[in-house]
Short mmCIF file of C-alpha atoms in Angstrom, two decimals:
data_model
loop_
_atom_site.label_atom_id
_atom_site.label_comp_id
_atom_site.label_asym_id
_atom_site.label_seq_id
_atom_site.Cartn_x
_atom_site.Cartn_y
_atom_site.Cartn_z
CA UNK A 1 0.00 0.00 0.00
CA UNK A 2 2.85 2.40 0.86
CA UNK A 3 4.48 1.81 -2.54
CA UNK A 4 1.14 2.42 -4.27
CA UNK A 5 0.71 5.64 -2.32
CA UNK A 6 4.26 6.64 -3.24
CA UNK A 7 3.38 6.08 -6.90
CA UNK A 8 0.20 8.16 -6.65
CA UNK A 9 1.81 10.98 -4.64
CA UNK A 10 4.52 11.32 -7.29
CA UNK A 11 2.11 11.65 -10.21
CA UNK A 12 1.96 14.91 -12.12
CA UNK A 13 -1.05 17.15 -11.41
CA UNK A 14 -2.16 19.67 -14.08
CA UNK A 15 -1.48 23.24 -13.02
CA UNK A 16 -5.15 24.23 -13.27
CA UNK A 17 -6.08 21.65 -10.62
CA UNK A 18 -3.35 22.28 -8.09
CA UNK A 19 -4.80 25.27 -6.25
CA UNK A 20 -8.16 23.59 -5.66
CA UNK A 21 -6.67 20.22 -4.74
CA UNK A 22 -4.09 21.60 -2.31
CA UNK A 23 -6.59 24.04 -0.78
CA UNK A 24 -8.97 21.15 -0.09
CA UNK A 25 -6.12 19.11 1.38
CA UNK A 26 -5.04 22.06 3.55
CA UNK A 27 -8.54 22.53 4.96
CA UNK A 28 -8.84 18.82 5.60
CA UNK A 29 -5.54 18.41 7.46
CA UNK A 30 -5.02 21.88 8.91
CA UNK A 31 -2.14 23.09 6.73
CA UNK A 32 -1.27 26.76 7.37
CA UNK A 33 -1.25 28.05 3.80
CA UNK A 34 0.36 31.45 4.42
CA UNK A 35 3.54 29.74 5.69
CA UNK A 36 4.22 27.85 2.45
CA UNK A 37 7.31 29.04 0.57
CA UNK A 38 5.94 28.86 -2.99
CA UNK A 39 2.51 29.43 -4.58
CA UNK A 40 0.46 26.24 -4.45
CA UNK A 41 0.43 26.04 -8.24
CA UNK A 42 4.21 25.46 -8.14
CA UNK A 43 3.97 21.97 -6.61
CA UNK A 44 3.74 19.46 -9.45
CA UNK A 45 2.60 16.50 -7.34
CA UNK A 46 1.14 15.64 -3.96
CA UNK A 47 4.58 14.39 -2.96
CA UNK A 48 6.11 17.80 -3.61
CA UNK A 49 3.33 19.48 -1.63
CA UNK A 50 3.77 17.11 1.33
CA UNK A 51 7.49 17.94 1.44
CA UNK A 52 6.95 21.68 0.96
CA UNK A 53 9.37 24.18 2.42
CA UNK A 54 8.26 27.13 4.52
CA UNK A 55 8.96 30.83 4.08
CA UNK A 56 12.13 32.23 5.62
CA UNK A 57 11.46 33.13 9.24
CA UNK A 58 8.38 30.92 9.56
CA UNK A 59 10.26 28.75 12.07
CA UNK A 60 12.70 30.87 14.11
CA UNK A 61 15.44 28.84 15.80
CA UNK A 62 15.90 29.17 19.58
CA UNK A 63 19.68 29.42 19.47
CA UNK A 64 19.79 30.17 23.21
CA UNK A 65 18.69 26.60 23.88
CA UNK A 66 21.14 23.67 23.58
CA UNK A 67 18.46 21.66 21.78
CA UNK A 68 15.45 22.53 19.63
CA UNK A 69 12.61 20.58 18.08
CA UNK A 70 13.69 18.82 14.87
CA UNK A 71 10.18 18.93 13.40
CA UNK A 72 6.63 20.20 13.65
CA UNK A 73 4.31 17.78 15.39
CA UNK A 74 2.96 16.48 18.67
CA UNK A 75 5.15 15.25 21.51
CA UNK A 76 3.93 11.78 22.43
CA UNK A 77 6.67 10.85 24.91
CA UNK A 78 9.41 12.78 26.70
CA UNK A 79 11.64 12.23 29.70
CA UNK A 80 14.56 10.39 31.24
CA UNK A 81 15.27 6.81 30.17
CA UNK A 82 15.30 4.66 33.32
CA UNK A 83 15.18 1.15 31.85
CA UNK A 84 15.45 -0.69 28.54
CA UNK A 85 11.68 -0.34 28.11
CA UNK A 86 10.98 3.18 26.84
CA UNK A 87 7.59 4.81 26.31
CA UNK A 88 6.47 5.21 22.69
CA UNK A 89 3.18 6.65 23.99
CA UNK A 90 1.89 6.84 27.54
CA UNK A 91 1.63 3.35 29.03
CA UNK A 92 3.07 1.51 25.99
CA UNK A 93 6.76 0.81 25.50
CA UNK A 94 9.41 -0.22 23.00
CA UNK A 95 12.77 -1.87 23.68
CA UNK A 96 15.65 0.54 23.29
CA UNK A 97 18.24 -2.14 22.46
CA UNK A 98 16.09 -3.53 19.65
CA UNK A 99 15.36 0.01 18.45
CA UNK A 100 18.99 1.17 18.21
CA UNK A 101 20.61 -2.24 17.87
CA UNK A 102 23.91 -3.30 19.39
CA UNK A 103 26.33 -0.38 19.91
CA UNK A 104 28.85 -1.77 17.43
CA UNK A 105 29.27 1.63 15.80
CA UNK A 106 32.30 2.41 18.01
CA UNK A 107 34.30 -0.34 16.30
CA UNK A 108 32.93 0.46 12.86
CA UNK A 109 33.82 4.13 13.21
CA UNK A 110 37.32 3.34 14.46
CA UNK A 111 38.13 0.88 11.67
CA UNK A 112 36.58 2.76 8.75
CA UNK A 113 38.22 5.27 6.47
CA UNK A 114 35.76 8.13 6.91
CA UNK A 115 37.50 10.36 4.37
CA UNK A 116 36.60 7.93 1.61
CA UNK A 117 32.93 7.97 2.54
CA UNK A 118 30.82 9.78 -0.09
CA UNK A 119 28.43 11.01 2.57
CA UNK A 120 29.19 14.50 3.72
CA UNK A 121 27.26 17.72 4.06
CA UNK A 122 24.44 18.27 1.59
CA UNK A 123 24.48 21.20 -0.76
CA UNK A 124 21.51 23.25 -1.89
CA UNK A 125 21.77 21.64 -5.33
CA UNK A 126 21.56 18.18 -3.73
CA UNK A 127 18.30 19.14 -2.05
CA UNK A 128 16.90 20.59 -5.25
CA UNK A 129 17.79 17.43 -7.19
CA UNK A 130 15.95 15.32 -4.64
CA UNK A 131 12.97 17.65 -4.77
CA UNK A 132 12.79 17.50 -8.55
CA UNK A 133 12.83 13.71 -8.51
CA UNK A 134 9.60 13.40 -6.58
CA UNK A 135 7.28 14.07 -9.50
CA UNK A 136 8.41 11.24 -11.80
CA UNK A 137 5.58 8.83 -12.49
CA UNK A 138 6.22 7.00 -15.76
CA UNK A 139 4.49 9.73 -17.72
CA UNK A 140 1.13 9.20 -16.05
CA UNK A 141 -0.91 12.32 -15.24
CA UNK A 142 -4.32 13.22 -13.91
CA UNK A 143 -6.84 13.58 -16.75
CA UNK A 144 -7.67 17.19 -17.55
CA UNK A 145 -11.40 16.44 -17.57
CA UNK A 146 -11.25 16.81 -13.78
CA UNK A 147 -10.99 20.54 -14.40
CA UNK A 148 -14.80 20.65 -14.63
CA UNK A 149 -15.29 19.43 -11.10
CA UNK A 150 -16.78 21.97 -8.75
CA UNK A 151 -14.63 23.03 -5.79
CA UNK A 152 -17.19 21.77 -3.30
CA UNK A 153 -17.34 18.36 -4.98
CA UNK A 154 -13.56 18.13 -4.95
CA UNK A 155 -13.51 19.00 -1.25
CA UNK A 156 -16.09 16.29 -0.57
CA UNK A 157 -13.89 13.83 -2.45
CA UNK A 158 -10.94 14.82 -0.28
CA UNK A 159 -12.94 14.06 2.87
CA UNK A 160 -13.88 10.68 1.43
CA UNK A 161 -10.25 10.00 0.55
CA UNK A 162 -9.24 10.95 4.09
CA UNK A 163 -11.75 8.52 5.57
CA UNK A 164 -10.63 5.71 3.26
CA UNK A 165 -6.97 6.52 3.88
CA UNK A 166 -7.35 6.30 7.67
CA UNK A 167 -9.43 3.14 7.42
CA UNK A 168 -6.96 1.40 5.11
CA UNK A 169 -3.91 2.59 7.04
CA UNK A 170 -5.16 1.14 10.29
CA UNK A 171 -6.43 -2.00 8.57
CA UNK A 172 -3.10 -2.61 6.87
CA UNK A 173 -1.32 -2.16 10.20
CA UNK A 174 -3.30 -4.90 11.89
CA UNK A 175 -3.36 -7.13 8.80
CA UNK A 176 0.44 -6.97 8.58
CA UNK A 177 0.78 -7.93 12.22
CA UNK A 178 -1.35 -11.03 11.69
CA UNK A 179 1.63 -12.61 9.93
CA UNK A 180 3.84 -12.16 12.97
CA UNK A 181 3.96 -14.22 16.13
CA UNK A 182 1.90 -12.34 18.68
CA UNK A 183 -0.49 -12.86 21.54
CA UNK A 184 -3.64 -10.84 21.98
CA UNK A 185 -4.82 -10.44 25.56
CA UNK A 186 -7.94 -8.68 26.81
CA UNK A 187 -7.71 -7.48 30.40
CA UNK A 188 -10.94 -7.94 32.41
CA UNK A 189 -10.06 -4.92 34.52
CA UNK A 190 -9.22 -2.39 31.84
CA UNK A 191 -11.00 -3.99 28.85
CA UNK A 192 -8.12 -2.74 26.70
CA UNK A 193 -6.58 -4.82 23.93
CA UNK A 194 -2.80 -5.23 24.02
CA UNK A 195 -0.60 -6.98 21.53
CA UNK A 196 2.64 -8.64 22.57
CA UNK A 197 5.10 -8.79 19.68
CA UNK A 198 7.90 -11.32 19.55
CA UNK A 199 11.18 -9.64 20.56
CA UNK A 200 14.03 -9.36 18.11
CA UNK A 201 16.48 -10.19 20.89
CA UNK A 202 15.80 -12.88 23.49
CA UNK A 203 17.50 -10.76 26.14
CA UNK A 204 15.21 -7.81 25.45
CA UNK A 205 12.48 -8.83 27.85
CA UNK A 206 11.07 -6.77 30.68
CA UNK A 207 13.86 -5.10 32.62
CA UNK A 208 14.31 -2.96 35.68
CA UNK A 209 16.59 0.06 36.20
CA UNK A 210 19.23 -2.11 37.90
CA UNK A 211 19.06 -5.00 35.46
CA UNK A 212 22.69 -5.96 34.61
CA UNK A 213 21.95 -6.28 30.88
CA UNK A 214 20.41 -2.81 30.81
CA UNK A 215 23.24 -1.24 32.83
CA UNK A 216 25.81 -2.80 30.51
CA UNK A 217 24.03 -1.53 27.40
CA UNK A 218 23.54 1.94 28.88
CA UNK A 219 27.22 2.16 29.85
CA UNK A 220 28.18 1.52 26.22
CA UNK A 221 26.03 4.44 25.10
CA UNK A 222 27.08 7.00 27.71
CA UNK A 223 30.38 8.83 27.31
CA UNK A 224 30.23 10.07 30.91
CA UNK A 225 28.92 7.61 33.55
CA UNK A 226 27.65 10.55 35.62
CA UNK A 227 25.27 11.60 32.84
CA UNK A 228 21.79 10.29 32.09
CA UNK A 229 19.99 9.11 28.95
CA UNK A 230 16.95 11.05 27.72
CA UNK A 231 14.40 10.62 24.95
CA UNK A 232 11.80 12.60 23.04
CA UNK A 233 9.29 11.31 20.47
CA UNK A 234 7.54 13.63 17.99
CA UNK A 235 4.65 12.48 15.79
CA UNK A 236 4.14 14.31 12.49
CA UNK A 237 0.50 14.38 11.35
CA UNK A 238 -0.41 14.57 7.62
CA UNK A 239 -0.93 18.34 7.80
CA UNK A 240 2.37 19.14 9.51
CA UNK A 241 5.49 20.57 7.90
CA UNK A 242 7.27 17.41 6.74
CA UNK A 243 10.92 18.35 6.65
CA UNK A 244 13.05 17.53 9.67
CA UNK A 245 16.04 19.45 10.94
CA UNK A 246 19.01 18.96 13.23
CA UNK A 247 17.97 19.49 16.87
CA UNK A 248 21.48 20.42 18.04
CA UNK A 249 25.04 21.08 17.01
CA UNK A 250 26.47 17.58 16.68
CA UNK A 251 28.75 15.29 14.72
CA UNK A 252 27.08 12.36 12.95
CA UNK A 253 29.41 9.36 12.72
CA UNK A 254 27.24 6.39 11.87
CA UNK A 255 23.99 5.42 10.15
CA UNK A 256 22.03 2.23 10.76
CA UNK A 257 19.09 1.45 8.46
CA UNK A 258 16.56 -1.12 9.67
CA UNK A 259 14.32 -2.53 6.98
CA UNK A 260 10.92 -3.32 8.42
CA UNK A 261 7.20 -2.80 8.31
CA UNK A 262 5.41 0.43 7.46
CA UNK A 263 2.70 0.35 10.11
CA UNK A 264 0.77 3.45 11.14
CA UNK A 265 2.52 5.48 13.85
CA UNK A 266 -0.63 7.41 14.73
CA UNK A 267 -0.76 7.57 18.56
CA UNK A 268 -4.11 5.76 18.48
CA UNK A 269 -2.38 2.80 16.84
CA UNK A 270 0.79 3.14 18.93
CA UNK A 271 -1.27 2.63 22.10
CA UNK A 272 -2.22 -0.84 20.90
CA UNK A 273 1.14 -2.05 19.58
CA UNK A 274 4.08 -2.41 21.96
CA UNK A 275 7.42 -2.25 20.16
CA UNK A 276 5.81 -0.55 17.16
CA UNK A 277 8.96 1.52 16.59
CA UNK A 278 11.04 -1.67 16.59
CA UNK A 279 8.85 -3.23 13.89
CA UNK A 280 8.85 -0.25 11.53
CA UNK A 281 11.48 0.72 9.01
CA UNK A 282 13.79 3.40 10.39
CA UNK A 283 17.05 5.23 9.81
CA UNK A 284 19.14 5.71 12.95
CA UNK A 285 21.83 8.40 12.94
CA UNK A 286 24.37 8.14 15.76
CA UNK A 287 27.07 10.56 16.87
CA UNK A 288 27.96 12.92 19.65
CA UNK A 289 27.21 16.43 20.85
CA UNK A 290 28.81 18.55 23.55
CA UNK A 291 27.47 16.30 26.32
CA UNK A 292 28.19 12.89 24.77
CA UNK A 293 26.06 10.32 22.93
CA UNK A 294 23.40 11.63 20.55
CA UNK A 295 21.04 9.90 18.13
CA UNK A 296 18.18 10.95 15.88
CA UNK A 297 15.94 8.35 14.25
CA UNK A 298 13.47 8.85 11.41
CA UNK A 299 10.75 6.19 11.70
CA UNK A 300 8.76 5.20 8.62
CA UNK A 301 5.00 4.62 8.65
CA UNK A 302 2.08 3.68 6.44
CA UNK A 303 2.29 5.76 3.25
CA UNK A 304 5.70 7.08 4.35
CA UNK A 305 7.73 4.78 2.17
CA UNK A 306 10.33 7.41 1.44
CA UNK A 307 12.62 8.81 4.12
CA UNK A 308 15.13 11.13 2.45
CA UNK A 309 18.24 12.51 4.11
CA UNK A 310 20.00 15.09 1.97
CA UNK A 311 23.56 14.12 2.93
CA UNK A 312 22.93 10.36 2.78
CA UNK A 313 22.81 9.35 -0.87
CA UNK A 314 23.05 5.66 0.01
CA UNK A 315 19.84 5.53 2.04
CA UNK A 316 17.07 3.67 0.19
CA UNK A 317 13.83 3.05 2.06
CA UNK A 318 10.69 1.05 1.22
CA UNK A 319 12.51 -1.07 -1.36
CA UNK A 320 10.44 -3.43 -3.48
CA UNK A 321 12.92 -6.29 -3.10
CA UNK A 322 14.81 -6.89 0.12
CA UNK A 323 16.51 -9.75 1.89
CA UNK A 324 14.22 -10.98 4.63
CA UNK A 325 17.13 -12.60 6.47
CA UNK A 326 19.14 -9.36 6.58
CA UNK A 327 17.22 -6.30 7.64
CA UNK A 328 19.99 -4.15 9.12
CA UNK A 329 22.40 -2.05 7.06
CA UNK A 330 25.26 -0.23 8.80
CA UNK A 331 27.38 2.48 7.26
CA UNK A 332 29.96 4.92 8.64
CA UNK A 333 28.92 8.52 8.33
CA UNK A 334 31.05 11.65 8.47
CA UNK A 335 29.33 15.00 8.74
CA UNK A 336 28.37 17.76 11.11
CA UNK A 337 24.82 19.01 11.50
CA UNK A 338 24.27 22.45 12.97
CA UNK A 339 21.29 23.38 15.08
CA UNK A 340 18.24 24.05 12.90
CA UNK A 341 19.89 22.79 9.70
CA UNK A 342 17.51 21.05 7.30
CA UNK A 343 18.38 17.35 7.30
CA UNK A 344 15.69 15.50 5.33
CA UNK A 345 12.03 14.93 4.59
CA UNK A 346 9.15 12.51 5.02
CA UNK A 347 6.07 11.71 2.97
CA UNK A 348 2.66 12.08 4.68
CA UNK A 349 3.08 11.55 8.48
CA UNK A 350 5.76 9.91 10.57
CA UNK A 351 7.84 10.06 13.76
CA UNK A 352 11.21 11.42 14.90
CA UNK A 353 12.86 9.90 17.99
CA UNK A 354 15.71 11.58 19.87
CA UNK A 355 17.80 9.52 22.30
CA UNK A 356 20.69 11.41 23.83
CA UNK A 357 23.06 11.80 26.75
CA UNK A 358 23.01 14.88 28.98
CA UNK A 359 23.96 15.88 32.53
CA UNK A 360 21.56 15.01 35.32
CA UNK A 361 20.60 18.66 35.47
CA UNK A 362 18.99 18.58 32.02
CA UNK A 363 15.36 19.72 32.21
CA UNK A 364 12.76 19.47 29.43
CA UNK A 365 10.66 22.57 28.80
CA UNK A 366 7.98 20.59 26.93
CA UNK A 367 5.43 17.96 27.94
CA UNK A 368 3.77 14.93 26.34
CA UNK A 369 0.69 15.90 24.36
CA UNK A 370 2.06 19.34 23.51
CA UNK A 371 2.05 20.61 19.93
CA UNK A 372 5.46 21.90 18.93
CA UNK A 373 7.11 23.61 15.98
CA UNK A 374 10.53 23.06 14.47
CA UNK A 375 13.12 25.30 16.12
CA UNK A 376 11.26 25.62 19.41
CA UNK A 377 13.38 25.11 22.54
CA UNK A 378 13.17 21.59 23.98
CA UNK A 379 15.10 21.93 27.21
CA UNK A 380 17.97 23.40 29.17
CA UNK A 381 20.64 22.36 31.60
CA UNK A 382 19.96 23.49 35.15
CA UNK A 383 23.37 24.89 36.02
CA UNK A 384 22.93 24.78 39.81
CA UNK A 385 22.12 21.05 39.70
CA UNK A 386 25.12 20.31 37.48
CA UNK A 387 27.42 22.31 39.77
CA UNK A 388 26.06 20.47 42.81
CA UNK A 389 26.55 17.06 41.20
CA UNK A 390 30.07 18.01 40.03
CA UNK A 391 31.05 19.26 43.49
CA UNK A 392 30.03 15.95 45.02
#
């Protein structure tokens, strides 16, 4: 379904139809039209419109903060990581070790010749080339007879498409899971359905903060044992700005691409599917910032078959043919991303997950359930707490 949607979203739309189609879409999904960089008639396909840029200044960067939001969206989980089970939404978890994989990137980085890697900083021309490639569709185009449709009828069609899209997206998510080993349990007390998905790693079961396996894994992530691990999950809805940016000044040293499912990451679905983020296709970027370990992960979803990162030419997501016995692709990476720098883009809606190391005095200025914009401050380091911890 995601490949079909990718095909449709890349199809050329006649110029006369674009304004009415995109206006209907904007009303349906809450797109703020006056923020869009170009006139709506300039976007040749739905894919181009989904990945639209915003006007200069539409998203001011909070440079006074050490970390800013990488994307527009809704915060579904935020806080300190205290065990290997991390919240993907309130009350439902995913396994951090299965999500990031084994921390083998230290050895890979040390033994690789990073200067020979073709992946470095993206140029403006690179981004434009990727943008221009989104409208290819084997010459197929929408028939011009649609020009006679009334605006109200077109809007009604968009509402119907939205209903069908949501219905199919959720249906495909559950249908895909039916082919996996899982147990469905209905609690008599809560009457809520929960699905237990088979773990990718036998050691990734329930764990406590002092579990030796968890402590060992955490110690391999942290550069400073006195620091803590934190996470933040942002869900991008279909109407949100769909480009994602660097949340901090950091050096990216490694990329790990997990092939996987493309299940819906809508919070309503995420509440029913533990380890949803582990099942879905994702691109994990690992490196370090001023306080140690830092990672940013772009998680794919239904109809988000294409995750594009401007400086990563080798990343190919939602491939038609893939080896089922080999779903992890590691590659050294050598680049620096500055705070607020545009990094890549999604199609439709998806999720960005930040997992990072910071001093124990780090405090989030945002809460779960809050709507946030790219560039908005995420948190700060409480200096008095850091000084107190250091003095001890």
